[in-house]
Coordinates of N, CA and C in Angstrom, one line a residue:
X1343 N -54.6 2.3 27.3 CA -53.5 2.2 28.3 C -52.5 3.3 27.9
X1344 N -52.1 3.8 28.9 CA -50.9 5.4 28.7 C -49.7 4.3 28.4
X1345 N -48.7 5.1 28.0 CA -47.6 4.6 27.4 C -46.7 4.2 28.7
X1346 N -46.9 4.9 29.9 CA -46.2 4.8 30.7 C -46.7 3.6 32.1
X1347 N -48.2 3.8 31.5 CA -48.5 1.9 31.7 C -48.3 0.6 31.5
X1348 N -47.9 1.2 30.4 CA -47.5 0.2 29.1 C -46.0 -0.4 29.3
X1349 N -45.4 1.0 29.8 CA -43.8 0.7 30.0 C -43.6 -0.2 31.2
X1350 N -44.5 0.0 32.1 CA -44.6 -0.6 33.7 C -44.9 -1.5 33.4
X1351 N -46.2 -2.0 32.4 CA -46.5 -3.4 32.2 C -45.3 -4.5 31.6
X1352 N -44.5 -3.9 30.9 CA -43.3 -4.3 29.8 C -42.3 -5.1 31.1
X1353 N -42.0 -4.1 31.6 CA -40.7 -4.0 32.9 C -41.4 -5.5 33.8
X1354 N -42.8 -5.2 34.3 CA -43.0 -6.0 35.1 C -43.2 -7.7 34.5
X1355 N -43.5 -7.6 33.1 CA -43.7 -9.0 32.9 C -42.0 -9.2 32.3
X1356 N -41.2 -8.5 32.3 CA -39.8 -8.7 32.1 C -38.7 -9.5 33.0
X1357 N -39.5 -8.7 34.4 CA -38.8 -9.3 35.5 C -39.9 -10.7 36.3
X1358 N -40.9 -10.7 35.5 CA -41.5 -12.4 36.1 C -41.0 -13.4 35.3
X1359 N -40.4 -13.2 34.4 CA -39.9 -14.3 33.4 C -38.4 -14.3 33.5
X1360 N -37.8 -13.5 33.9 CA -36.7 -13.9 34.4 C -36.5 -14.4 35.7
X1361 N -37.7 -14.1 36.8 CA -37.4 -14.9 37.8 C -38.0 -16.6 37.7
X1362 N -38.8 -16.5 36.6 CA -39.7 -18.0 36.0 C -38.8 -18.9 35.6
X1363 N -37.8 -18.4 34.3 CA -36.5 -18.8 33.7 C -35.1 -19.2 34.4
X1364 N -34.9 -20.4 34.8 CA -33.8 -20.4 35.0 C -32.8 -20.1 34.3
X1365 N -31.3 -19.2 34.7 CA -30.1 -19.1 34.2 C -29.9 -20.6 33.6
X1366 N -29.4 -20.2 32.3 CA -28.1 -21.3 32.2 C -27.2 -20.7 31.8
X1367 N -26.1 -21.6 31.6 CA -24.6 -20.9 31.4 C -24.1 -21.4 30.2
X1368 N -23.9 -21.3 29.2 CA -23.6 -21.6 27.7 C -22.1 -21.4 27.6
X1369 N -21.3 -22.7 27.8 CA -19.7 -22.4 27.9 C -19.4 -22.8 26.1
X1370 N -18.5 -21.6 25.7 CA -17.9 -22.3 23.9 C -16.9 -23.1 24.6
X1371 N -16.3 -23.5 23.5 CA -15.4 -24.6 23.3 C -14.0 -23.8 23.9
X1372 N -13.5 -24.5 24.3 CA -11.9 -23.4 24.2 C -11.4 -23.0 22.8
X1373 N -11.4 -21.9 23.1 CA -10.4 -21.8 21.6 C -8.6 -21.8 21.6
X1374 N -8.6 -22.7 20.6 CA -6.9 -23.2 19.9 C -6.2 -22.4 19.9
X1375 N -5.3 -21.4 20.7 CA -5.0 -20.5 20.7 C -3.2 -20.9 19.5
X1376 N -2.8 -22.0 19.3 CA -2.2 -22.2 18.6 C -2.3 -22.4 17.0
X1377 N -3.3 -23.0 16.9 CA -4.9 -23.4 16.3 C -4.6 -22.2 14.7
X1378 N -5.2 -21.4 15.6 CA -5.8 -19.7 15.5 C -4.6 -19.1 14.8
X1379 N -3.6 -19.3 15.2 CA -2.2 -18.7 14.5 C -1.7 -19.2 13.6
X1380 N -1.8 -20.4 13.8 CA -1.7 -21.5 12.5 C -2.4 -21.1 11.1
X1381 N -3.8 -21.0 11.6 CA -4.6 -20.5 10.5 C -4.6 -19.0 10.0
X1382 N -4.5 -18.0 10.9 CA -4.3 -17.2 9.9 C -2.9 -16.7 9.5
X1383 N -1.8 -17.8 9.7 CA -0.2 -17.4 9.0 C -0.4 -18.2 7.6
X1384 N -1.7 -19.2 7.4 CA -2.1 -20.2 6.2 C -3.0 -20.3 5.5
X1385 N -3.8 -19.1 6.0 CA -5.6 -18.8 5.7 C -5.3 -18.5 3.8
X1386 N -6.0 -19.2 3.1 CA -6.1 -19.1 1.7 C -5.5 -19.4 1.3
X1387 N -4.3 -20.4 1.4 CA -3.1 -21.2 0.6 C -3.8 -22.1 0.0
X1388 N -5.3 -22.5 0.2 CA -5.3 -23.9 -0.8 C -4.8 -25.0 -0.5
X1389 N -4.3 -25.2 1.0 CA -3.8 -26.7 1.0 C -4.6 -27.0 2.5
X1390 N -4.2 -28.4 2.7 CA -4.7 -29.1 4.2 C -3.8 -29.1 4.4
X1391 N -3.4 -29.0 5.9 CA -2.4 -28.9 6.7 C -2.4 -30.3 7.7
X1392 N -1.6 -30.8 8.0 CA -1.6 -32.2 9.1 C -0.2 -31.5 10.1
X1393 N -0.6 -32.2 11.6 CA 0.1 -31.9 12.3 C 0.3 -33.3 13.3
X1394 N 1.8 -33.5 14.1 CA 1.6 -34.8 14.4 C 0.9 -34.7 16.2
X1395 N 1.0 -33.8 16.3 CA 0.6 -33.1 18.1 C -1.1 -32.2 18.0
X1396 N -1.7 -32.3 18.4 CA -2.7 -32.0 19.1 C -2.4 -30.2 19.1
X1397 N -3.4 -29.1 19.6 CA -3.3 -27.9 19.0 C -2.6 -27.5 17.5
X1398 N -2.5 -28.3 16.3 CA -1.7 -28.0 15.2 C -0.6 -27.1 16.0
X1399 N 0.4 -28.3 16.6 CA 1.8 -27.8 16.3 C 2.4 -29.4 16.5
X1400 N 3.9 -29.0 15.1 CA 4.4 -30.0 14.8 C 5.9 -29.4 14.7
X1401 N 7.1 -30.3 14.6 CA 8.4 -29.6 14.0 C 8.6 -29.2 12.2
X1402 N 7.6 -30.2 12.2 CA 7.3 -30.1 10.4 C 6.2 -30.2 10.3
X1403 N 5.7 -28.4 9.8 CA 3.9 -28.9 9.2 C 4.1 -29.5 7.8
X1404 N 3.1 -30.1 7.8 CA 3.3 -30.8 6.5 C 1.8 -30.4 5.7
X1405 N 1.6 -30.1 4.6 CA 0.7 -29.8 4.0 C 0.5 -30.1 2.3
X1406 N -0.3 -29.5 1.8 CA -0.6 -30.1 0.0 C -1.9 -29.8 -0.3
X1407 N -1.9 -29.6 -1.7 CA -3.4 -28.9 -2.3 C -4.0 -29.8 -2.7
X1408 N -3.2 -31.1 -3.1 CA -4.1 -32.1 -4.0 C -4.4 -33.5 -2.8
X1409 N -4.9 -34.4 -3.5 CA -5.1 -35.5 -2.9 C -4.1 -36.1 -2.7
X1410 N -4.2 -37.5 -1.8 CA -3.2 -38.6 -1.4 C -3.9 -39.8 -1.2
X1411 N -3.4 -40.7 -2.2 CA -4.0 -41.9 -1.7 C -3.7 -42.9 -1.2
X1412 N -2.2 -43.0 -0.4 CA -1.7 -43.4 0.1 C -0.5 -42.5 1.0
X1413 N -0.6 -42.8 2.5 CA 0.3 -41.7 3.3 C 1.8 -42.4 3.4
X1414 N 1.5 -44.1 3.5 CA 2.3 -44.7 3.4 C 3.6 -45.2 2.2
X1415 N 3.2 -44.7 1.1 CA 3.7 -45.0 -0.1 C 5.0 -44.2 -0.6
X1416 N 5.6 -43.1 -0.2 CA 6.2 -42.1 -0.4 C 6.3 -41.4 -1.5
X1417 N 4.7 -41.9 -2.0 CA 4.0 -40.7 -3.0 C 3.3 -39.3 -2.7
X1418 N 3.5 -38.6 -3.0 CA 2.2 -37.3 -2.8 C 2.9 -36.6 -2.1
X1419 N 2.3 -35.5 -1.4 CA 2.7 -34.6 -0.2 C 2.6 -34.9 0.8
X1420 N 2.0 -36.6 1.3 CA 2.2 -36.8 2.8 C 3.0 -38.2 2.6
X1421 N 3.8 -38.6 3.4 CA 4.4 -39.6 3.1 C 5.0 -40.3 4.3
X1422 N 5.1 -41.6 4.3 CA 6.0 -42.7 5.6 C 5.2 -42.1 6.9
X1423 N 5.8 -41.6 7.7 CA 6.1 -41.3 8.5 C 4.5 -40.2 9.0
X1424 N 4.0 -39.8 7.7 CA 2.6 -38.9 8.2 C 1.4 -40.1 8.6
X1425 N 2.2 -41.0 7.9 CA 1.0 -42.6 7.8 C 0.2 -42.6 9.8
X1426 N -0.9 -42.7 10.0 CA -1.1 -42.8 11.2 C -0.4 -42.0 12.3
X1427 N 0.0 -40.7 11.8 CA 0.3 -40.2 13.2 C 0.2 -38.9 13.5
X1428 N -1.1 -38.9 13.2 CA -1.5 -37.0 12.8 C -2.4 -37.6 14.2
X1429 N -2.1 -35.8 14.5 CA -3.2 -35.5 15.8 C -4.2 -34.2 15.8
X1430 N -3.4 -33.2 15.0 CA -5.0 -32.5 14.4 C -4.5 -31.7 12.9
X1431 N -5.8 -31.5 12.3 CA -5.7 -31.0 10.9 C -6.3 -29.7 10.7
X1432 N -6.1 -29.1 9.6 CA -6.4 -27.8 8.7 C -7.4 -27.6 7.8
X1433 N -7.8 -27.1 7.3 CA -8.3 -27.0 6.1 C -8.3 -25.1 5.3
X1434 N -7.6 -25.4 4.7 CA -6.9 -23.7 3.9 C -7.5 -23.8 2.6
X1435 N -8.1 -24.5 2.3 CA -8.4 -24.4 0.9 C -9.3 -23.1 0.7
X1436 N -9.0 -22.9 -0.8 CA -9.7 -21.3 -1.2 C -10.6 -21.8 -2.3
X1437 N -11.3 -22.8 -2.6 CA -12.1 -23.1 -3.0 C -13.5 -22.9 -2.4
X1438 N -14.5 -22.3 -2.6 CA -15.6 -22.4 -2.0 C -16.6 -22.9 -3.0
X1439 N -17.8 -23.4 -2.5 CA -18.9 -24.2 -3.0 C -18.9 -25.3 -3.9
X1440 N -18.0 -25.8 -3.4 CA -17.4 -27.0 -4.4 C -17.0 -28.5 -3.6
X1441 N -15.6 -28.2 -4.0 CA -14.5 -29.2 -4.1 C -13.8 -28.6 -3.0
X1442 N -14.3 -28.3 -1.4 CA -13.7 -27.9 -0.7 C -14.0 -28.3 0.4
X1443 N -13.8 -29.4 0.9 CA -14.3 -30.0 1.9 C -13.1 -31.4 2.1
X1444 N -12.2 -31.7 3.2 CA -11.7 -32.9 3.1 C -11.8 -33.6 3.5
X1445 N -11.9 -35.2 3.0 CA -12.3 -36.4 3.6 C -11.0 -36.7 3.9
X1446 N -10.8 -37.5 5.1 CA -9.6 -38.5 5.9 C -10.4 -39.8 5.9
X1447 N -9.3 -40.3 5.6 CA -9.9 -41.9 5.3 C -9.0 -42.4 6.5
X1448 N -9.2 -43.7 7.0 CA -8.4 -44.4 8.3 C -7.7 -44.8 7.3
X1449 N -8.7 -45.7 6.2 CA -7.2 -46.9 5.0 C -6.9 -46.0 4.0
X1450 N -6.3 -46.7 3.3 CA -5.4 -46.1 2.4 C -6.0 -46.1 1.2
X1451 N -6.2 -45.6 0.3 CA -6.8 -46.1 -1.5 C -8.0 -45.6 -1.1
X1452 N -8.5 -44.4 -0.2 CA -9.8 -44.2 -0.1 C -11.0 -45.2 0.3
X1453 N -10.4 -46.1 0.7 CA -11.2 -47.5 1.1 C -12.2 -46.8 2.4
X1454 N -13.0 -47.6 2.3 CA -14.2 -47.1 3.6 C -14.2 -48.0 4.7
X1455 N -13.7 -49.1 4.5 CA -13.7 -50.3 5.5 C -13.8 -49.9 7.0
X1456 N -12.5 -49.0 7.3 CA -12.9 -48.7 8.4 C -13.5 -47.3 9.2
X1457 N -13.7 -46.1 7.6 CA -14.6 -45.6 7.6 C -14.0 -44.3 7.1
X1458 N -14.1 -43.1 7.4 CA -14.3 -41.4 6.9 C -14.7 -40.8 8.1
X1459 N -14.1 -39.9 8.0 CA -14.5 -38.4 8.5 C -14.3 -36.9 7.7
X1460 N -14.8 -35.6 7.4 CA -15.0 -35.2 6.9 C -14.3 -33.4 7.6
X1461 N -13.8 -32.5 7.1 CA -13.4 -31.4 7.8 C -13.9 -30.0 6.4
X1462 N -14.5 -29.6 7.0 CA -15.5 -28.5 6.2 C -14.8 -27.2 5.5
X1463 N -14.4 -26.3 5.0 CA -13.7 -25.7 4.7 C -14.2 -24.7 5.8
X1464 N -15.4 -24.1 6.1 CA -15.3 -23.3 7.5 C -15.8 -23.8 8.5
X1465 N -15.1 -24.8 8.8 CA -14.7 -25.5 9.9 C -13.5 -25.3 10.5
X1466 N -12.6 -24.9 9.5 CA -11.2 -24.4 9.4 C -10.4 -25.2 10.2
X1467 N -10.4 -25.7 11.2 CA -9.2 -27.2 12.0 C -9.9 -28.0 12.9
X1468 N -9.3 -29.0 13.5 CA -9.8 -29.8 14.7 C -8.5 -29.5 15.3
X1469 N -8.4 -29.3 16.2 CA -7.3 -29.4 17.8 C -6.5 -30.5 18.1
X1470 N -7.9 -31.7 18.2 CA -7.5 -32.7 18.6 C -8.5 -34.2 18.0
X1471 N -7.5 -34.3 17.4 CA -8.7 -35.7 16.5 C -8.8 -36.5 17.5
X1472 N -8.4 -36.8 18.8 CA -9.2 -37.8 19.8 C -10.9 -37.9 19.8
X1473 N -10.7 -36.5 19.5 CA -12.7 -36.2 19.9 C -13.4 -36.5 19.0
X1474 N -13.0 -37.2 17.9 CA -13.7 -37.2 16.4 C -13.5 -39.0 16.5
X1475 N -14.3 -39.8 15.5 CA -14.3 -40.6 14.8 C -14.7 -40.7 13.8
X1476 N -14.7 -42.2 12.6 CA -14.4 -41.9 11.6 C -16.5 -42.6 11.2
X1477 N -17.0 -43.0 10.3 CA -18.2 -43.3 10.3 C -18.5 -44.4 10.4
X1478 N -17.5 -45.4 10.8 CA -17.5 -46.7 11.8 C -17.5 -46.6 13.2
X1479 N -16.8 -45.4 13.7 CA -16.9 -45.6 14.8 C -15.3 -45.8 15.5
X1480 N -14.5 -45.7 14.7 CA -12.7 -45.9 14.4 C -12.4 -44.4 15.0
X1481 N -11.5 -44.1 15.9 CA -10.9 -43.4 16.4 C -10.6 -42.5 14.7
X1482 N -9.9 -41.3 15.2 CA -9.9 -40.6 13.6 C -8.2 -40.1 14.5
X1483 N -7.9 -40.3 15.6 CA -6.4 -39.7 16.5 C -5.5 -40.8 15.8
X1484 N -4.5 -40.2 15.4 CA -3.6 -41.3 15.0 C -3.8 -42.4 13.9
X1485 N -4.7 -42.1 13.0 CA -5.5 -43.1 12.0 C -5.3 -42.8 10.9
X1486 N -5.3 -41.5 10.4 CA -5.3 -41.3 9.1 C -4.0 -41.9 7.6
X1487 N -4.6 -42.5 6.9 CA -4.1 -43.2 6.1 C -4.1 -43.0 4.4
X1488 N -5.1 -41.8 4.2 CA -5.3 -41.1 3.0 C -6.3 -40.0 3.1
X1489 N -6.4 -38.9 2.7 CA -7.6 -37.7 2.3 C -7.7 -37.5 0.7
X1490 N -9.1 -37.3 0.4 CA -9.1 -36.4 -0.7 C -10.1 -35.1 -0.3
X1491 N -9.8 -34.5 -1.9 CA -11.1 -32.8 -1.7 C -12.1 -33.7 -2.5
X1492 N -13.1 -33.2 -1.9 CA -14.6 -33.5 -2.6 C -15.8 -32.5 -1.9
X1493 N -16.9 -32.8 -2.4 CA -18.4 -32.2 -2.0 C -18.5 -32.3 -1.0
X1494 N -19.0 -31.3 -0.7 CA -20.0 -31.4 0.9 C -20.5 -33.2 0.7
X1495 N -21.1 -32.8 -0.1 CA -22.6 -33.9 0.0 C -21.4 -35.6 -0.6
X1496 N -20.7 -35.3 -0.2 CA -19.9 -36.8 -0.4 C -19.3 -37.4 0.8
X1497 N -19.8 -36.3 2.0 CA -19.5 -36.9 3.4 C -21.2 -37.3 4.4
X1498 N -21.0 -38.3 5.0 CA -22.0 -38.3 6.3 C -21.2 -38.5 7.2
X1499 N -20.1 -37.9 7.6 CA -19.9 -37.4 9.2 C -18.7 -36.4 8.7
X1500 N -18.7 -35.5 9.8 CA -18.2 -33.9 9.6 C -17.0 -34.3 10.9
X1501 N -16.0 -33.7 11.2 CA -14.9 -33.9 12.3 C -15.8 -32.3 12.8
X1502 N -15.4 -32.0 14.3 CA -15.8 -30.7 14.8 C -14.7 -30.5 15.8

């Protein structure tokens, strides 16, 4: 077969399979356009960020590198008032292959009762924790009651 057979053959079975194939339309996610700015004015600080509004914006971001095991306690870097009323979060940590990954707990003391959810280090934020729940099945909008850093492999469910 001549090359220029070959090229006709190529073309013609090119255009039967596309007319065989239906189009689909593969829509991404919107992107956070608040989100996005957030993160790179905080990209590599090493801390989680909480915000009390949806697209991470807040009057006061509030953030920290270490754990909290109570939001309510007015110990740690989140305190009173962070208790239950975050609507989406961060993750800045500059840790990789590790200890970089944060759990949100609904209760406080790391308790599981009402369950976990998990935000990846490149995962980099959620927008809007309505869309997430925790591994009960507990809303994760408005719930959070303590996080710590730990392993990948110390979560079964990821926030997206």
């Amino acid at each position: 077969m001549s090359k220029k057979t070959r090229a006709l053959a190529a073309v013609g079975l090119s255009a039967l399979f596309t007319v065989m194939i239906p189009a689909t339309t593969v829509q991404a996610a919107p992107a956070s356009a608040n989100c996005d700015n957030e993160y790179w004015q905080y990209a590599g600080d090493g801390n989680v960020h909480i915000y009390y509004e949806t697209d991470c914006r807040s009057l006061n971001v509030k953030y920290g590198d270490g754990d909290d095991v109570n939001w309510s306690d007015g110990l740690g870097h989140f305190a009173w008032s962070d208790n239950d009323a975050v609507s989406s979060v961060m993750n800045t940590g500059t840790y990789s292959g590790g200890w970089d990954v944060v759990k949100f707990y609904v209760d406080a003391n790391y308790s599981e009762a009402q369950g976990y959810s998990c935000l990846k280090r490149g995962e980099i934020y959620v927008d809007d924790l309505s869309r997430n729940t925790s591994t009960t099945g507990h809303t994760m909008n408005n719930s959070i009651s303590s996080h710590k850093w730990v392993t990948q492999s110390a979560c079964a469910k990821f926030m997206s």
